[in-house]
Short mmCIF file of C-alpha atoms in Angstrom, two decimals:
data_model
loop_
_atom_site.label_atom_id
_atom_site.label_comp_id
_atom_site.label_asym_id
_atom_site.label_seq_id
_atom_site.Cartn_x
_atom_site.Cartn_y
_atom_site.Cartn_z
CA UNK A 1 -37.25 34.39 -25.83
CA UNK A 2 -33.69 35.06 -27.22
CA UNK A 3 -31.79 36.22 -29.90
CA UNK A 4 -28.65 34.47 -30.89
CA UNK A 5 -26.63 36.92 -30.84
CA UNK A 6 -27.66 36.83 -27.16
CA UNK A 7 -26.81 33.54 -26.71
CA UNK A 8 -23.51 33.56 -28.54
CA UNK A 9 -21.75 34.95 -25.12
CA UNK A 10 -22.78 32.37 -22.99
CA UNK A 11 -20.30 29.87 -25.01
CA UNK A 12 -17.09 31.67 -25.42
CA UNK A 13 -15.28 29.08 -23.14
CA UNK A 14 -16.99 26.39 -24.81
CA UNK A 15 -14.42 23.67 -26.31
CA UNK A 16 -14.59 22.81 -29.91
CA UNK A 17 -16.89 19.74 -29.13
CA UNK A 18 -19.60 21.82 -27.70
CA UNK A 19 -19.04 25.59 -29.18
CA UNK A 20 -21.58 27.71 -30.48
CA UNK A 21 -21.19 26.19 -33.87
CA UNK A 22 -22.50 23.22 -32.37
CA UNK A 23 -25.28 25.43 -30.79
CA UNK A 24 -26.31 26.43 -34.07
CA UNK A 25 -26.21 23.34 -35.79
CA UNK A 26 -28.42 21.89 -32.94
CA UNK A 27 -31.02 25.05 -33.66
CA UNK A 28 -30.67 24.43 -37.24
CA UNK A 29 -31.97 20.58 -36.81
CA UNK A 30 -34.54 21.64 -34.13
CA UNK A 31 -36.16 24.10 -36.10
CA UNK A 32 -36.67 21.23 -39.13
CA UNK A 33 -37.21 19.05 -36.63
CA UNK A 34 -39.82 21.40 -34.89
CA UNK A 35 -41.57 22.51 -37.38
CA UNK A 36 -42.32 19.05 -38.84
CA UNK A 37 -43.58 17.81 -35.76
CA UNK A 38 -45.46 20.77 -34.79
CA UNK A 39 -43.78 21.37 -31.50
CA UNK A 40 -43.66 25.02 -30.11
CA UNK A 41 -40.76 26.50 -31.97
CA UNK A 42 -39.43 29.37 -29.53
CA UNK A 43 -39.83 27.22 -26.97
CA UNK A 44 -37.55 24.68 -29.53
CA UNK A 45 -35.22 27.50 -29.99
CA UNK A 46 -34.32 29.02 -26.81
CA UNK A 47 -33.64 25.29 -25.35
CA UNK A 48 -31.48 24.46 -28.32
CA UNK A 49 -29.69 28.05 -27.76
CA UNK A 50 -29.36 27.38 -24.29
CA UNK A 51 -28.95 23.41 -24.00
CA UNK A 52 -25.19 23.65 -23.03
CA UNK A 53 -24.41 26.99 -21.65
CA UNK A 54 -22.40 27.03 -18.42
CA UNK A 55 -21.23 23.08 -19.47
CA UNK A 56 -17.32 23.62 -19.46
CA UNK A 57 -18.47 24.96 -15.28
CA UNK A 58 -20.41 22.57 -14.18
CA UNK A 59 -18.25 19.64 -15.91
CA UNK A 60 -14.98 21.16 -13.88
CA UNK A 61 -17.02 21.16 -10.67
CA UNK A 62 -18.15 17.72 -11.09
CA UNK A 63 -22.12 18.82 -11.92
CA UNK A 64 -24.18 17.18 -14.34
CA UNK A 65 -24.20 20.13 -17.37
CA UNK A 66 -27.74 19.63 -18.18
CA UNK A 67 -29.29 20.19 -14.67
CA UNK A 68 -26.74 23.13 -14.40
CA UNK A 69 -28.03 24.37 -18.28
CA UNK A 70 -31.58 24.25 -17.15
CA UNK A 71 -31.17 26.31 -14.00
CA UNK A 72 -29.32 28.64 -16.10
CA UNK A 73 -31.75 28.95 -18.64
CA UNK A 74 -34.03 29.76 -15.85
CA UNK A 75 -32.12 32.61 -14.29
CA UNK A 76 -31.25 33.76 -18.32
CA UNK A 77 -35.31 33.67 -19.44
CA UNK A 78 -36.09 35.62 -15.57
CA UNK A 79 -39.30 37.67 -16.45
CA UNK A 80 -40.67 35.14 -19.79
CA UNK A 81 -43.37 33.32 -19.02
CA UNK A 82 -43.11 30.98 -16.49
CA UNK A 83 -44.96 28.16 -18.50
CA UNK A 84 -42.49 28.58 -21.58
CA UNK A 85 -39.29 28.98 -18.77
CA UNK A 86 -40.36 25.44 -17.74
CA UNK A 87 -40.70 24.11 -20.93
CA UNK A 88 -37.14 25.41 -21.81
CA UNK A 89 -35.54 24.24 -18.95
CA UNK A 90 -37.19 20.70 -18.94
CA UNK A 91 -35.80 19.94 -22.28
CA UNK A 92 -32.75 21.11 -21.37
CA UNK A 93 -32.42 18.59 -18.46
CA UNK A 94 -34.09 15.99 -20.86
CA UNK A 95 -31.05 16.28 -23.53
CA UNK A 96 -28.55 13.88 -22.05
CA UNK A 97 -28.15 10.39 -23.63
CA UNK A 98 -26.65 8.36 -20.66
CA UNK A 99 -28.79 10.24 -17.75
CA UNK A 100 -31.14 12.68 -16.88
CA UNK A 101 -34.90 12.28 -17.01
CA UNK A 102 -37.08 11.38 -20.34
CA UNK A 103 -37.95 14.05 -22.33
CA UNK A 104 -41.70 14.23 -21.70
CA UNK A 105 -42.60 17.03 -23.82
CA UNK A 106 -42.32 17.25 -28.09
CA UNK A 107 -40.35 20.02 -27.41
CA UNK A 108 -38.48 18.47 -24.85
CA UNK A 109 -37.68 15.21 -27.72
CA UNK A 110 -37.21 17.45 -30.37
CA UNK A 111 -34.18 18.98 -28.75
CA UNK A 112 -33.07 15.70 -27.65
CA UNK A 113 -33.44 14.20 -31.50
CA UNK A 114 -31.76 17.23 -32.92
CA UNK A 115 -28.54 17.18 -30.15
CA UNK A 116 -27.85 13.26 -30.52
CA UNK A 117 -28.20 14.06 -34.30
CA UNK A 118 -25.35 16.07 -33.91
CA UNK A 119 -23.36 13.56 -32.55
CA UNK A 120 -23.33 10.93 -35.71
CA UNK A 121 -23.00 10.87 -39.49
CA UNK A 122 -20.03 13.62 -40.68
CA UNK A 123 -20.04 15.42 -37.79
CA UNK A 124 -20.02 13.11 -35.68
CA UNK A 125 -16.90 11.32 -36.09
CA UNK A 126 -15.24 14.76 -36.62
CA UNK A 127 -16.71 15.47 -32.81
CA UNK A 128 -15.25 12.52 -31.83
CA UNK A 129 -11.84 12.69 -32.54
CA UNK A 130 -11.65 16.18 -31.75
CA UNK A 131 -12.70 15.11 -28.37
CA UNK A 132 -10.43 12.44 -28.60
CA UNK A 133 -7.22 14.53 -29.89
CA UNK A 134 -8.12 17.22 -27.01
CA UNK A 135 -8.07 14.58 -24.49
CA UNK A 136 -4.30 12.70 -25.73
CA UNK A 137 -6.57 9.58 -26.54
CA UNK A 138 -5.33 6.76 -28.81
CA UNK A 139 -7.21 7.12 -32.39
CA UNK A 140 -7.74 3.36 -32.45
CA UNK A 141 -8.76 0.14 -30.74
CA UNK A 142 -9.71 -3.47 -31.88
CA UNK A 143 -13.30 -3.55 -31.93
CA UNK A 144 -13.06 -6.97 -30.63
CA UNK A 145 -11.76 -5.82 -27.28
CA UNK A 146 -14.85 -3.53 -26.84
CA UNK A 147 -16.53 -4.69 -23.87
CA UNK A 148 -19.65 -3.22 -24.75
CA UNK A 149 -21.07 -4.82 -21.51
CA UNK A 150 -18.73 -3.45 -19.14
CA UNK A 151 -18.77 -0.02 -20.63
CA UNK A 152 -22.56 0.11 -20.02
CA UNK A 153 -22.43 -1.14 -16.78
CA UNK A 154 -19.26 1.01 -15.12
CA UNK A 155 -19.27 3.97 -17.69
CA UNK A 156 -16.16 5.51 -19.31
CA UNK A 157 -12.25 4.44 -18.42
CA UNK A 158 -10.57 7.26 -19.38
CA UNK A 159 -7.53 5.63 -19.44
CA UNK A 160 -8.83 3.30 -22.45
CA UNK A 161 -10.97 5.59 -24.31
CA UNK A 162 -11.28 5.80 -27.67
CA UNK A 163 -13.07 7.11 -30.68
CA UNK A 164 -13.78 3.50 -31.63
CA UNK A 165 -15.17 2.98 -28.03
CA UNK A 166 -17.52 5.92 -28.15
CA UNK A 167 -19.10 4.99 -31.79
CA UNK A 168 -19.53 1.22 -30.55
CA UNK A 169 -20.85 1.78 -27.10
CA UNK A 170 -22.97 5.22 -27.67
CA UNK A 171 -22.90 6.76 -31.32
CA UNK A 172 -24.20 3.48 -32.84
CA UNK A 173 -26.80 3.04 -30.78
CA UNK A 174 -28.49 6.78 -31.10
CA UNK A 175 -30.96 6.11 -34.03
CA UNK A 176 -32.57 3.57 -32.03
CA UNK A 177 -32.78 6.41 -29.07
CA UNK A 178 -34.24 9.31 -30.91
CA UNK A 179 -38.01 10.18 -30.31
CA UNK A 180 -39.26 12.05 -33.79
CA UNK A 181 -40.57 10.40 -37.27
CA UNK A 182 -38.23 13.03 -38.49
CA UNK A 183 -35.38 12.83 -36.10
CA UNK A 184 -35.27 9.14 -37.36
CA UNK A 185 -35.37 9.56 -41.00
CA UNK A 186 -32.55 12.11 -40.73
CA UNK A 187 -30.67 9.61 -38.63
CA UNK A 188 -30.91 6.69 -41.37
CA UNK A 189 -28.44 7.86 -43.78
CA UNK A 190 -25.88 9.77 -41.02
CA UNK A 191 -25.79 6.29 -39.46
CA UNK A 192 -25.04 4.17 -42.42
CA UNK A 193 -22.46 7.05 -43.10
CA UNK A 194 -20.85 6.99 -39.66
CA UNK A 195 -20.83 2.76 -40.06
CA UNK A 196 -19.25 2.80 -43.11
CA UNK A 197 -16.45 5.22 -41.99
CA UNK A 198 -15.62 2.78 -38.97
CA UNK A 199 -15.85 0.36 -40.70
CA UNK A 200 -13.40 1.76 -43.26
CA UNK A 201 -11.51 3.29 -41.07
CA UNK A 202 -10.70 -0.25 -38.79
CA UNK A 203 -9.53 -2.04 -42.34
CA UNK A 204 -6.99 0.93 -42.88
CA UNK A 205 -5.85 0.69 -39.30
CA UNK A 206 -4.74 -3.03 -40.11
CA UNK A 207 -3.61 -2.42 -43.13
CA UNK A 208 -5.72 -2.26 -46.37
CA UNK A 209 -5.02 -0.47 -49.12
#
């Protein structure tokens, strides 16, 4: 439905967070993903391709990226089948982790599994302190003054952001969100990873050696 090297253009304002390397580590994960589960692979593919084009857009104009994705998708698949254009665009709108609809379709979870798997372990601690760093936040808070509650409830203070905020209040919780058998078996050990880093990372902070 399209190549990558079709895709590739669509992201050249992307930030680091959400560039086309992150594009095609998101393919990379669907297609395992996919393929185990038996979902419809170029329907998997052109909705990982596509999953964040336009984001940097529709986040400056106050739109939520994966609505304005899947429309996009739909204007960039114009003349595919319609039935396969829907199921693109549906798991595009699907991908989101704090809103949007439930994925309803394999494909639809597949792309979810294989975005939010993107998000922990290795890469996704790198993620977030590049998005931290880009953003001037602080590297570190107390866990203890996590309100975990309040985060949930009124969403993110800028102001008091942190990469310790966004692994307590959303990247420790995505294993228990993801959809596949083999989304969650992946998830296991980038989990324990991303845990132990924290972890590791909080007894440095106040000074271990």
């Amino acid at each position: 439905m399209i190549t990558i090297a079709e895709a590739r253009r669509y992201y050249e304002a992307a930030d680091a967070v959400h560039d086309f390397d992150h594009v095609l580590r998101v393919l990379a994960l669907a297609e395992h993903i996919g393929r185990a589960e038996g979902a419809d692979l170029e329907v998997v593919r052109a909705a990982a391709l596509l999953h964040d084009v336009g984001r940097e857009k529709a986040e400056a104009d106050g739109l939520d990226h994966a609505v304005h994705a899947a429309d996009r998708a739909r204007e960039i698949l114009a003349g595919q089948p319609a039935e396969k254009v829907e199921a693109v665009a549906h798991a595009i709108a699907a991908h989101r982790f704090r809103t949007g609809p439930e994925p309803a379709t394999l494909e639809a979870q597949v792309l979810f599994d294989a975005d939010k798997l993107d998000a922990i372990g290795a890469v996704g601690v790198a993620r977030a302190f590049a998005y931290g760093g880009a953003r001037g936040q602080r590297l570190w808070a107390p866990v203890e003054t996590v309100d975990v509650a309040r985060w949930l409830e009124e969403g993110d203070d800028p102001a008091e952001h942190t990469p310790v905020h966004e692994f307590i209040v959303k990247l420790s919780r995505i294993k228990e969100r993801l959809f596949t058998p083999t989304g969650r078996a992946i998830a296991e050990k980038r989990h324990a990873y991303m845990v132990g880093f924290f972890k590791r990372f909080d007894a440095e902070v106040r000074g271990q050696r």
